[in-house]
CSV table of C-alpha atoms in Angstrom, one decimal:
chain,number,residue,atom,x,y,z
A,1,MET,CA,-0.7,0.3,0.0
A,2,LYS,CA,1.9,3.8,-1.3
A,3,LEU,CA,0.0,5.7,1.4
A,4,LYS,CA,0.5,3.5,4.5
A,5,PHE,CA,2.0,5.9,7.0
A,6,THR,CA,-0.5,8.4,5.7
A,7,ALA,CA,-3.9,5.8,6.3
A,8,LEU,CA,-1.5,5.6,9.4
A,9,TYR,CA,-1.6,9.0,10.8
A,10,VAL,CA,-5.4,10.0,10.1
A,11,ALA,CA,-6.2,6.9,11.9
A,12,MET,CA,-4.1,7.4,14.8
A,13,ILE,CA,-5.6,11.1,15.0
A,14,VAL,CA,-9.2,9.9,14.8
A,15,GLY,CA,-7.8,7.3,17.8
A,16,VAL,CA,-6.7,10.1,20.1
A,17,ASN,CA,-8.8,12.1,19.7
A,18,TYR,CA,-11.9,10.0,20.3
A,19,ALA,CA,-9.7,8.6,23.5
A,20,PHE,CA,-9.6,11.8,24.7
A,21,ALA,CA,-12.7,12.3,24.6
A,22,ILE,CA,-13.3,8.9,26.7
A,23,ILE,CA,-10.5,8.2,28.5
A,24,PRO,CA,-10.7,10.9,31.8
A,25,LEU,CA,-8.0,13.1,33.2
A,26,VAL,CA,-6.0,12.5,35.4
A,27,GLU,CA,-5.4,15.1,39.2
A,28,LEU,CA,-1.3,14.7,40.1
A,29,PRO,CA,-0.5,15.8,43.1
A,30,ASP,CA,-0.3,19.3,42.4
A,31,GLY,CA,-3.6,19.5,40.8
A,32,THR,CA,-2.2,20.1,38.0
A,33,MET,CA,-5.1,17.7,34.9
A,34,TRP,CA,-2.5,15.6,32.7
A,35,PRO,CA,-5.0,13.8,29.8
A,36,PRO,CA,-2.9,10.1,30.2
A,37,VAL,CA,-3.8,9.5,26.2
A,38,SER,CA,-1.1,12.7,25.9
A,39,LEU,CA,1.1,9.2,25.7
A,40,LEU,CA,0.5,7.9,22.8
A,41,VAL,CA,0.2,12.0,20.5
A,42,GLY,CA,4.4,11.4,20.4
A,43,PHE,CA,3.6,8.0,17.9
A,44,VAL,CA,1.3,10.3,16.3
A,45,PHE,CA,4.0,13.5,15.4
A,46,VAL,CA,6.3,10.6,14.3
A,47,ALA,CA,3.8,8.6,12.0
A,48,ARG,CA,2.7,12.9,10.4
A,49,ASP,CA,7.1,12.4,9.5
A,50,PHE,CA,6.3,9.9,8.0
A,51,ALA,CA,3.5,10.3,6.3
A,52,GLN,CA,5.4,13.3,4.6
A,53,ARG,CA,8.1,11.4,3.7
A,54,GLU,CA,4.9,9.7,1.4
A,55,ILE,CA,3.3,12.5,0.2
A,56,GLY,CA,5.2,15.1,0.6
A,57,HIS,CA,3.2,18.9,1.9
A,58,ARG,CA,0.2,17.4,1.3
A,59,VAL,CA,0.8,15.5,5.0
A,60,LEU,CA,-1.6,19.2,6.5
A,61,ALA,CA,-4.4,17.7,4.3
A,62,ALA,CA,-4.4,14.3,5.6
A,63,MET,CA,-4.6,15.8,9.2
A,64,LEU,CA,-7.4,18.1,8.3
A,65,ALA,CA,-8.9,14.4,7.4
A,66,GLY,CA,-8.2,13.5,10.7
A,67,ALA,CA,-8.7,16.1,11.9
A,68,ALA,CA,-13.1,15.9,10.3
A,69,ILE,CA,-13.1,12.4,10.5
A,70,SER,CA,-12.0,13.6,14.4
A,71,TYR,CA,-15.9,15.5,14.6
A,72,PHE,CA,-17.9,13.3,14.1
A,73,MET,CA,-16.2,10.4,15.7
A,74,ALA,CA,-14.6,12.2,19.8
A,75,GLY,CA,-17.1,15.9,18.9
A,76,PRO,CA,-16.9,19.2,18.1
A,77,ALA,CA,-14.8,20.4,21.2
A,78,ILE,CA,-12.1,18.0,21.3
A,79,ALA,CA,-12.1,17.7,17.2
A,80,MET,CA,-12.1,21.3,17.4
A,81,ALA,CA,-8.8,21.7,20.3
A,82,SER,CA,-7.1,18.8,18.5
A,83,ALA,CA,-7.8,20.5,15.0
A,84,ALA,CA,-6.2,23.7,16.2
A,85,ALA,CA,-3.0,22.1,17.8
A,86,PHE,CA,-3.0,20.1,16.1
A,87,MET,CA,-2.9,22.3,12.8
A,88,ILE,CA,0.3,24.9,14.7
A,89,SER,CA,2.5,23.1,15.7
A,90,GLU,CA,1.7,20.6,12.6
A,91,LEU,CA,2.8,23.3,11.1
A,92,LEU,CA,6.6,23.9,13.0
A,93,ASP,CA,6.6,19.6,12.6
A,94,TRP,CA,6.6,20.6,9.0
A,95,ALA,CA,8.8,23.4,9.3
A,96,VAL,CA,11.2,21.5,11.1
A,97,TYR,CA,11.6,18.7,9.4
A,98,SER,CA,11.0,19.8,5.8
A,99,PHE,CA,14.2,22.6,6.2
A,100,THR,CA,16.7,20.5,8.1
A,101,ARG,CA,19.0,18.8,6.2
A,102,ARG,CA,20.0,15.7,8.8
A,103,PRO,CA,18.8,12.3,9.1
A,104,LEU,CA,15.4,11.1,9.9
A,105,SER,CA,16.3,10.0,13.4
A,106,GLN,CA,17.3,14.0,14.2
A,107,ARG,CA,14.7,15.2,12.2
A,108,ILE,CA,12.1,12.4,14.0
A,109,LEU,CA,13.2,14.2,17.4
A,110,TYR,CA,13.8,18.2,16.4
A,111,SER,CA,10.2,18.2,15.2
A,112,SER,CA,8.6,16.3,17.6
A,113,ALA,CA,11.3,18.8,20.5
A,114,VAL,CA,9.6,22.0,19.1
A,115,GLY,CA,5.8,20.8,17.9
A,116,ALA,CA,5.0,18.8,21.3
A,117,PRO,CA,5.4,21.5,23.6
A,118,VAL,CA,3.3,23.9,21.0
A,119,ASP,CA,0.9,21.5,20.2
A,120,SER,CA,0.2,20.9,24.4
A,121,ALA,CA,-0.3,24.6,24.9
A,122,VAL,CA,-3.1,25.4,22.1
A,123,PHE,CA,-4.7,21.9,23.0
A,124,LEU,CA,-5.2,22.5,26.8
A,125,GLY,CA,-6.6,26.4,26.6
A,126,ALA,CA,-9.1,25.5,23.7
A,127,ILE,CA,-9.9,22.6,26.2
A,128,GLY,CA,-9.8,24.9,29.2
A,129,ILE,CA,-7.2,24.0,31.4
A,130,LEU,CA,-3.7,25.1,30.2
A,131,SER,CA,-1.6,25.1,32.9
A,132,ILE,CA,2.7,25.5,33.2
A,133,GLY,CA,2.3,21.9,34.8
A,134,GLY,CA,0.4,20.2,32.6
A,135,VAL,CA,2.1,21.8,29.9
A,136,VAL,CA,5.1,20.1,31.0
A,137,ALA,CA,3.6,16.9,31.6
A,138,MET,CA,1.8,16.3,28.1
A,139,THR,CA,5.0,17.4,26.1
A,140,ALA,CA,7.1,15.1,27.7
A,141,SER,CA,4.5,12.0,27.8
A,142,LYS,CA,4.1,13.4,23.8
A,143,MET,CA,8.3,12.9,24.1
A,144,VAL,CA,8.4,9.3,25.1
A,145,GLY,CA,6.9,8.0,21.8
A,146,ALA,CA,9.2,10.1,19.8
A,147,LEU,CA,12.1,9.1,21.5
A,148,ILE,CA,11.8,5.3,21.2
A,149,VAL,CA,11.3,5.7,17.1
A,150,TRP,CA,13.8,8.1,17.4
A,151,TRP,CA,15.9,5.3,19.4
A,152,LEU,CA,15.1,3.0,17.1
A,153,ILE,CA,15.5,4.9,13.6
A,154,ARG,CA,18.8,6.1,15.0
A,155,ARG,CA,19.9,2.1,15.9
A,156,ARG,CA,18.6,1.5,12.2
A,157,GLU,CA,20.7,4.4,10.4
A,158,ALA,CA,23.7,3.0,12.8
A,159,THR,CA,23.9,0.3,11.0
A,160,THR,CA,23.5,0.9,7.5
A,161,ALA,CA,25.4,3.2,7.9
A,162,ALA,CA,28.6,0.6,9.5
A,163,ALA,CA,27.7,-1.8,6.2
């Protein structure tokens, strides 16, 4: 399938948004509300990077398709917050991914490091629970997925370079 990562990316947007709608927030010891689903969002950023390799700049259309489907699956409030957060953070992520000439593993890590905090702040602000602790917790959660994929791709790059 030629568009497997693009399809995965759209499906992950919808899946994560649906999960945000049904999985309750967790109160952290400092009173900050943290969405445990944010652990999965780092993987969405990475899927976007792979989708961009398949379809180039049309990845933004794929993101809009995921947001439109989410409107019906997750509800208007989550879909609109997600669309705003994804649009802004994905544009930053896309720019880092597009304009750096670094190896893939580094582009994945850098683009996620730029996009994750912005996505967290915009999403939490849009659903009305913006806090510094929440942004930090959500960003850290998202970076877990990006770090896992970065490490796997980095290992593959090192193996290929050594061969």
